C-alpha positions as MATLAB code, in Angstrom:
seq = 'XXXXXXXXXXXXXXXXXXXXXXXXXXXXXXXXXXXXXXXXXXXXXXXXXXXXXXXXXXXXXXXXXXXXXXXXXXXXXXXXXXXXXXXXXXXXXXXXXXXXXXXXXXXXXXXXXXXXXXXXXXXXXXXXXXXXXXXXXXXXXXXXXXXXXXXXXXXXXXXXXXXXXXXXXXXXXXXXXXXXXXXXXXXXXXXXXXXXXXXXXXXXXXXXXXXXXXXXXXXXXXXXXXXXXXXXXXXXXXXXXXXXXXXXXXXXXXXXXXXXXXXXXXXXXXXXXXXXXXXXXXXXXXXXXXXXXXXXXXXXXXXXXXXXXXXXXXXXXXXXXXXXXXXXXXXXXXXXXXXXXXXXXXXXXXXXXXXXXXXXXXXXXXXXXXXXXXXXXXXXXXXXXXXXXXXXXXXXXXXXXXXXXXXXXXXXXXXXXXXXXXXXXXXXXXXXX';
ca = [
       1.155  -30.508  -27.518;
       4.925  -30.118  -28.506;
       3.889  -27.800  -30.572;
       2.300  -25.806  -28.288;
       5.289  -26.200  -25.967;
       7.663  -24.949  -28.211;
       5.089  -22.100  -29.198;
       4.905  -21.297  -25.591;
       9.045  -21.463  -25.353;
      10.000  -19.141  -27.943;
       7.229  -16.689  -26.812;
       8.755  -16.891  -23.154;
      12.784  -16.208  -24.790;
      11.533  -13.158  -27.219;
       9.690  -11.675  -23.982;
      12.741  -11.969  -22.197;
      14.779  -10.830  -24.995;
      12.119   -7.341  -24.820;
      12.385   -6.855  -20.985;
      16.683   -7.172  -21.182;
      17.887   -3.645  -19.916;
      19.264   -1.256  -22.365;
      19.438    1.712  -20.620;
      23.203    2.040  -18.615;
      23.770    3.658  -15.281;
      25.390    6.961  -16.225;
      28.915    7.468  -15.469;
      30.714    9.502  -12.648;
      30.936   13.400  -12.823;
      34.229   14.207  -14.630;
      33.760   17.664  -14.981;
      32.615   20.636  -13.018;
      29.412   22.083  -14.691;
      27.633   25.520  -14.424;
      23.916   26.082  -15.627;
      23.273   29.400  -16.010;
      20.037   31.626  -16.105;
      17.125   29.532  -14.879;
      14.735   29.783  -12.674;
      15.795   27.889   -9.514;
      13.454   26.236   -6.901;
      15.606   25.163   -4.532;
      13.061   23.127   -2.518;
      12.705   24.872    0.887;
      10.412   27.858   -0.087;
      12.900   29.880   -1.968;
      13.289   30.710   -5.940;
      15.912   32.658   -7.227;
      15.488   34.030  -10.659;
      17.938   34.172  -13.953;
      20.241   31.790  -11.422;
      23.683   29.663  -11.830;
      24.083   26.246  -10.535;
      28.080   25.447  -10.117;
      28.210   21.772   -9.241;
      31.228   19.076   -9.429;
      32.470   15.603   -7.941;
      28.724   15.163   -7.748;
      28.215   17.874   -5.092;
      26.512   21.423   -5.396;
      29.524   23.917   -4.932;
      27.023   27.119   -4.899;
      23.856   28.709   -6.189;
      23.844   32.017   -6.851;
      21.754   34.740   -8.587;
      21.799   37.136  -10.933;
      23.362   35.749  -13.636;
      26.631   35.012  -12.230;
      29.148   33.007  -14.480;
      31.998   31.517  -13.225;
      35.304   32.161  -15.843;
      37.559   28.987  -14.894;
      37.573   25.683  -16.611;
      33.968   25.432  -16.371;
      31.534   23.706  -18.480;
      28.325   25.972  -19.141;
      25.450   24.995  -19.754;
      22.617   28.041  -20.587;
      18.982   27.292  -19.132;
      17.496   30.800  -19.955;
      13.899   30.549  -19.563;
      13.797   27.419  -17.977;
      13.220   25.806  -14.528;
      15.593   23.970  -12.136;
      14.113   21.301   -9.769;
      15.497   19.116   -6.760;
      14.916   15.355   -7.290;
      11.457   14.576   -6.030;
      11.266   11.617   -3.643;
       8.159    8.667   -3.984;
       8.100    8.235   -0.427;
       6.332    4.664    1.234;
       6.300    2.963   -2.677;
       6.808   -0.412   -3.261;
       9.047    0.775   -6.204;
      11.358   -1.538   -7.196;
       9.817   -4.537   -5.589;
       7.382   -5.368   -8.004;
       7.294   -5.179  -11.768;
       4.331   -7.047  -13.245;
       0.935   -6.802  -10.957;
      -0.894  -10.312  -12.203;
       2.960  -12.439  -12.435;
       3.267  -13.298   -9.085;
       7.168  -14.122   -9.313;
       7.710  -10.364   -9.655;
       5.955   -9.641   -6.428;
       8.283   -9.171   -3.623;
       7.001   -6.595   -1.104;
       4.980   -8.605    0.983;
       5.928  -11.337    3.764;
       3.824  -13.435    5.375;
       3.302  -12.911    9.320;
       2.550  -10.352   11.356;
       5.759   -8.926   13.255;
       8.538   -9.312   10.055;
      11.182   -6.265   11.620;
      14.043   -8.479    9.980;
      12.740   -7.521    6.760;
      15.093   -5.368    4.746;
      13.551   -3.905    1.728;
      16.776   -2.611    0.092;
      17.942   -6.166   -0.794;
      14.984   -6.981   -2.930;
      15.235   -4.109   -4.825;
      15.305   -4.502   -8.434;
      17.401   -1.790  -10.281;
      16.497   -3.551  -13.573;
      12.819   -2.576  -13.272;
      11.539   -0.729  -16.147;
       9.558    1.433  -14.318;
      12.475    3.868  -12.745;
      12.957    4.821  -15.833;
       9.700    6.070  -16.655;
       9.427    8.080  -13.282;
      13.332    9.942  -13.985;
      11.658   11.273  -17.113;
       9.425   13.427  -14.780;
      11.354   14.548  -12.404;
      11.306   11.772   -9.495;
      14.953   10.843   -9.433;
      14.785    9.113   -5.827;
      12.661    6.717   -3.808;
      11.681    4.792   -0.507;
      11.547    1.025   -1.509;
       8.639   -0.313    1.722;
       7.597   -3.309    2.372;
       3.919   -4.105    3.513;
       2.108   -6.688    4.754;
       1.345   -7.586    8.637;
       1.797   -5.399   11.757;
       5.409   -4.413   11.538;
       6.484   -5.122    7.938;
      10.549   -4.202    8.045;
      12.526   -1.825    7.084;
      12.661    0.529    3.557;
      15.687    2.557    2.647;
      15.704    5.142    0.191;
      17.535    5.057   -3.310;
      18.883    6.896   -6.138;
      17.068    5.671   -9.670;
      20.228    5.175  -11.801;
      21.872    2.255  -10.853;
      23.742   -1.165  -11.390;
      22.699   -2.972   -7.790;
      20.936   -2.032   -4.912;
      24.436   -1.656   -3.464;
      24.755    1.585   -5.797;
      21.434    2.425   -5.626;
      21.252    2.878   -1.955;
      21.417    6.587   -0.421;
      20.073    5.573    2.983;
      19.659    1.499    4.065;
      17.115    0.723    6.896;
      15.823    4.353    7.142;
      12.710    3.718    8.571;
      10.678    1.079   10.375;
       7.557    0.195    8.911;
       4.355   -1.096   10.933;
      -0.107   -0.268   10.525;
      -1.779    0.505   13.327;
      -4.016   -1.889   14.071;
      -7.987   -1.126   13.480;
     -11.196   -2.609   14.078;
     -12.883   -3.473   10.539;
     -16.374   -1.914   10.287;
     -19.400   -3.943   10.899;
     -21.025   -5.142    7.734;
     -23.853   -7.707    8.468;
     -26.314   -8.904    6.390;
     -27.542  -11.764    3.861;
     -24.578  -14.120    3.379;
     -22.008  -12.253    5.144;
     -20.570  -13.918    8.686;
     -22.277  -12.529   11.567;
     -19.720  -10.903   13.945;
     -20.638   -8.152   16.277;
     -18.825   -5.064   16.894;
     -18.067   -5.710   20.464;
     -16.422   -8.728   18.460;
     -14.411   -7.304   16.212;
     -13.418   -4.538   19.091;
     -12.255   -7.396   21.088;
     -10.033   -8.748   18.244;
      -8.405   -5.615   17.743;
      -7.536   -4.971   21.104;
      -5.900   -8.083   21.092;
      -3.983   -7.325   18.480;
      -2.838   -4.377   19.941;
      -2.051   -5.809   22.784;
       0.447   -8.196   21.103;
       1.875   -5.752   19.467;
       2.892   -3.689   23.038;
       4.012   -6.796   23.807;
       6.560   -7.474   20.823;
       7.588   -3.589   21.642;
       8.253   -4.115   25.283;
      10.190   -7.489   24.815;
      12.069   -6.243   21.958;
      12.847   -2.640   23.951;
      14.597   -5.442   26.811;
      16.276   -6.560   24.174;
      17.783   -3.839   22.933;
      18.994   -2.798   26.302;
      20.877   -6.150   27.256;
      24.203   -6.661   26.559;
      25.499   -9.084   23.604;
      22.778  -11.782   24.324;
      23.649  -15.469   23.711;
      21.242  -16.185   21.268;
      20.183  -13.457   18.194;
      17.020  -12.810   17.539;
      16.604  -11.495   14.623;
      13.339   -9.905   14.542;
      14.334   -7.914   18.046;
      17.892   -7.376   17.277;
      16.522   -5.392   14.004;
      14.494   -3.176   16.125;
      17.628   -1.745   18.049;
      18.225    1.248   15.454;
      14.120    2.194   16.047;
      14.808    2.647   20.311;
      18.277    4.267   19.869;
      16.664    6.855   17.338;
      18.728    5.774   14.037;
      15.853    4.886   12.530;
      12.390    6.164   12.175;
       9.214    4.592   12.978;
       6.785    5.052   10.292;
       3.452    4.423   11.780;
       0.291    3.457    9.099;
      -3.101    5.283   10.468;
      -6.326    6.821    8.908;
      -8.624    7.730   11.703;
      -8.200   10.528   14.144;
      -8.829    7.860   17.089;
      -6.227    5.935   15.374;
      -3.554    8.517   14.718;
      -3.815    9.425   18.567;
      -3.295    6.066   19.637;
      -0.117    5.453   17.246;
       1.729    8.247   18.663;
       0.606    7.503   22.005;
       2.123    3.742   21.745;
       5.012    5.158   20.073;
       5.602    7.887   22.807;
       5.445    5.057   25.162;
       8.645    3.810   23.937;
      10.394    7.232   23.263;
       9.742    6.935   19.844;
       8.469   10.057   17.719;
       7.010    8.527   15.033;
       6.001    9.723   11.040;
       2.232    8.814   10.382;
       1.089    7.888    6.839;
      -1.720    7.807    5.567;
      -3.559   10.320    8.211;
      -6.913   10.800    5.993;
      -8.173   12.517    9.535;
      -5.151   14.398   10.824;
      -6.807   17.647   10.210;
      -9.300   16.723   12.816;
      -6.474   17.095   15.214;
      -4.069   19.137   14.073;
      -3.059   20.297   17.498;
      -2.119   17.402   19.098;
      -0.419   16.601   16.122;
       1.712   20.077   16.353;
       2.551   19.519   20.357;
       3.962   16.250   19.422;
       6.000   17.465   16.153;
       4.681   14.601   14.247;
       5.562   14.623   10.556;
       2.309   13.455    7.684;
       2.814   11.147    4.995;
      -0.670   12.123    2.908;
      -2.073   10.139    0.284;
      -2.346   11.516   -2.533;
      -5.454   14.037   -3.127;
      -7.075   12.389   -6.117;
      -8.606   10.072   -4.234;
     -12.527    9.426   -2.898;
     -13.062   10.515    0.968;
     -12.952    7.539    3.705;
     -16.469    8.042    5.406;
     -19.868    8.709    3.277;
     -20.608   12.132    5.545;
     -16.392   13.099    4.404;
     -16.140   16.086    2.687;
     -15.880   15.610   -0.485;
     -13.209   17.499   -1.337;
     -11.327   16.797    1.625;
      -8.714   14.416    0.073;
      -7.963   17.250   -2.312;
      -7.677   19.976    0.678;
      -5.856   17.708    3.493;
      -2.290   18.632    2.813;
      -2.943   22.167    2.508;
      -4.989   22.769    5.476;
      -2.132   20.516    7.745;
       0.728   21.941    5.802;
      -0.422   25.594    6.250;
      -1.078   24.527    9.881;
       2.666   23.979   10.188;
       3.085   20.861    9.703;
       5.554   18.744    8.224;
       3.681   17.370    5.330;
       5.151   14.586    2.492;
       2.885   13.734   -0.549;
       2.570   10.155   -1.711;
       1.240    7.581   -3.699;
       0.099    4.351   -3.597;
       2.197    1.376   -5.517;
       4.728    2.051   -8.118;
       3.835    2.920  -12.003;
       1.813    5.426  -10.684;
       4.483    7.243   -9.129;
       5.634    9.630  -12.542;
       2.215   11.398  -11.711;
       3.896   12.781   -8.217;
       4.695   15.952   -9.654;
       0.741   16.454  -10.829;
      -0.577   15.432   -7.476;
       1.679   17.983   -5.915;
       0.652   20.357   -8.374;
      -2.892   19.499   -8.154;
      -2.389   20.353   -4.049;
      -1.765   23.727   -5.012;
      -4.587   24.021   -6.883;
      -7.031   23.658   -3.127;
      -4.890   26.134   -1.177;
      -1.102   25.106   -1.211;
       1.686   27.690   -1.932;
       3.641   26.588   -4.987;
       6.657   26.108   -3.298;
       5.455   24.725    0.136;
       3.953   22.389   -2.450;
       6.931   21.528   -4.147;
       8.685   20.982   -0.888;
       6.265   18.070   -0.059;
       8.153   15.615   -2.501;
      11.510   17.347   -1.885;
      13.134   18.814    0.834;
      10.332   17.484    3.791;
      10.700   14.056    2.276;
      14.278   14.129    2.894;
      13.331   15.470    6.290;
      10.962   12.418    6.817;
      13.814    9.938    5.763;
      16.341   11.595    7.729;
      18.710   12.682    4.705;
      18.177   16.204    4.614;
      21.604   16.994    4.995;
      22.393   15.416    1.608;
      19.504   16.047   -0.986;
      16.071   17.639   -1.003;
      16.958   20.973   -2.124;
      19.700   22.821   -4.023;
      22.126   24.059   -1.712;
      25.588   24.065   -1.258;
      27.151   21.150    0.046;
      24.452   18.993   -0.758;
      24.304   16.392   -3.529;
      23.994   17.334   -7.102;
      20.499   15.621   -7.366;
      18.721   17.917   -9.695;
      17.355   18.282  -13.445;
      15.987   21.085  -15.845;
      12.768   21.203  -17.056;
      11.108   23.358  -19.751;
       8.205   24.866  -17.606;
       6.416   24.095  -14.258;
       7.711   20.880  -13.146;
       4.208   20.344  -11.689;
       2.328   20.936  -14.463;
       1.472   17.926  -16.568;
       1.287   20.497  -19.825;
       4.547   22.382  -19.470;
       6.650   19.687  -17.201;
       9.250   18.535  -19.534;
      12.393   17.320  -18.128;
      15.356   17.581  -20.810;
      18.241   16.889  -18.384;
      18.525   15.407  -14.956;
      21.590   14.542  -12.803;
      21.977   12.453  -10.110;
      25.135   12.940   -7.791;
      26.230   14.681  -10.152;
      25.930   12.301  -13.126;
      24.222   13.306  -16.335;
      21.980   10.464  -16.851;
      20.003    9.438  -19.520;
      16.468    9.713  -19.635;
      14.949    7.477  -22.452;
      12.549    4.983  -21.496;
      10.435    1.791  -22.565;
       7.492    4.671  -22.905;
       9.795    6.600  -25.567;
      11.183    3.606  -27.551;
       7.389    2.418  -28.152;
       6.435    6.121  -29.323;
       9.310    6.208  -31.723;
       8.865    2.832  -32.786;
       5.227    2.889  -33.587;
       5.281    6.699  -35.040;
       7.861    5.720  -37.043;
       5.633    2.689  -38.438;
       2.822    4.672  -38.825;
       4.725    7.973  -40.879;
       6.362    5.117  -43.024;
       3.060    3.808  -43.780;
       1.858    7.532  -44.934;
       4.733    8.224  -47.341;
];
């Protein structure tokens, strides 16, 4: 048995010893830096050809065309035949908050409860994750750390993917309210299964809506009182949602659903983002009268309903972005989230522009998260959030990112994926020789 123990000690320290980080924030811009001659997307529709990218102190000080090549104390760096990308953005992930799936002790997205609007994401996140780094190596150099879990699960905030703490990492805290809509499960009777009836399980849900407009009302009094005598913490967090400084990010999949979401939301002068939205098309609009932004799931994915196209989850954000719509592209959890790029790309593939594409998990992200004004696309002003790839970014067979920057900040793009390749091909070409 002490054996075993010891076995099971010195197993536990060299694990540890593999997961310590060896991959450093990069440092602070020191020096301004022109690309020259790619081909630039900037992220809101246009691309400008053989283009120059003049950036310093971590900010985007122009984009221009045609070659131009600024003469001052400028370092240049030549990108002829190659591509230049905004950051993409993993919108609704839990990113950050969870590292291992079956450890338990990693898990840290979900709280127990139903109304949890004190939860803050941000301060969970874990910017020693291994899995950031995999994601920067294609392209996705921010994200939107969510909770889940009950009715109204807190708030996420949106971060850069290169940093010390969640201090650093932080671009936006408490950008959005969380909550899912709440639905009646479908009936499912039968041999060993509980017998509940539909008019049941209605019943159930329209109690739980029903609390919910409660917690909303209560917490809208709240808001509008003076400094009470006694916080609460769960209403006092909802006073950025009513004043408008943060969104309200509303989970719904049904087209009965969606309507009643914005409906409640409406109620309490709240325009909210829906995610999810599997049957927005359906009602595309109501959902254009009421300038509603989409958080899609992404397309490779089997329909809800047997009678569902299909197809459909492959064709949704084209037929509601071409419908005018502000449309963001997502996907569920957090390894999966290097594939972003792919699922974008596949979009194009069932009707999508290119570029409306691309501006899915760039510039109407930022747009969703409110911090447009900063990142999303290549523009002056605007942070220098960007990196180079070889071919089309949202290609799986020509995206190849070489270099990436973030604020500004050349940052380094191995990962745990990399050092296993080199390790093991160097085994295996030692063992040839």
């Amino acid at each position: 048995m002490k054996t075993y123990l010891m076995s099971l000690a010195l197993s536990a320290t060299s694990l540890m010893g593999f997961a310590q980080a060896n991959i450093s924030p990069a440092q602070k811009q020191s020096k301004t830096i022109a690309i020259t001659g790619a081909t630039v997307h900037v992220g809101n529709g246009t691309v400008i050809e053989n283009g120059t990218v003049l950036f310093g102190k971590g900010k985007i000080i122009s984009v221009t065309a045609n070659g131009q090549v600024p003469q001052d104390n400028v370092t240049r760096i030549i990108a002829t035949g190659k591509h230049i990308y905004p950051g993409f953005i993993a919108a609704t992930t839990n990113l950050g908050l969870t590292e291992i799936e079956a450890v338990k002790a990693t898990l840290d997205f979900h709280e127990i409860g139903d109304f949890n609007s004190h939860i803050r994401s941000i301060v969970a996140y874990n910017t020693d994750s291994k899995v950031p780094a995999t994601l920067r190596s294609n392209g996705i150099l921010m994200a939107q750390p969510t909770p889940q879990g009950g009715t109204v699960s807190g708030s996420s905030s949106v971060v850069q993917l290169d940093a010390w703490n969640w201090e650093d990492a932080a671009l936006k805290t408490d950008d959005a309210m969380h909550m899912t809509w709440p639905v009646t499960p479908r009936f499912r009777g039968g041999f060993g299964r509980p017998q509940q009836s539909p008019e049941v399980l209605a019943e159930r849900t329209q109690a739980a809506i029903a609390q919910l407009t409660s917690f909303f009302a209560e917490a809208k009094a709240y808001s509008e009182m003076g400094k009470p005598e006694v916080i609460n913490t769960r209403f006092e967090a909802m006073k950025k949602v009513f004043k408008g400084d943060e969104k309200l990010f509303i989970a719904a999949e049904s087209q009965k659903d969606i309507v009643a979401a914005v409906n409640f939301a409406k109620r309490f002068g709240i325009s909210p983002v829906i995610t999810g939205a599997d049957e927005a098309y359906l009602i595309i609009d109501f959902l254009k009268d009421n300038n509603i932004t989409l958080v899609v799931k992404q397309p490779h994915a089997l329909p809800n309903n047997n009678d569902d196209d299909v197809n459909m989850p492959y064709k949704n954000a084209a037929i509601l972005a071409n419908s005018g719509l502000n449309v963001v592209l997502s996907i569920d959890g957090y390894w999966q989230q290097r594939n972003l790029p792919f699922m974008a790309g596949t979009v194009t593939a069932w009707g999508l522009d290119k570029e409306k594409a691309l501006s899915t998990i760039t510039l109407n992200a930022a747009k969703a998260m409110g911090i447009d004004k900063t990142t999303g696309s290549i523009e002056a002003g605007k942070d220098a959030t960007f990196f180079i790839s070889a071919g089309d970014a949202l290609d799986m067979r020509t995206n190849k990112v070489e270099q990436a920057f973030i604020q500004g900040r050349d940052i380094n793009l191995d990962n745990l994926h990399k050092q296993l390749d080199k390790k093991f091909s160097e085994k295996y070409s030692a063992e040839k020789q």
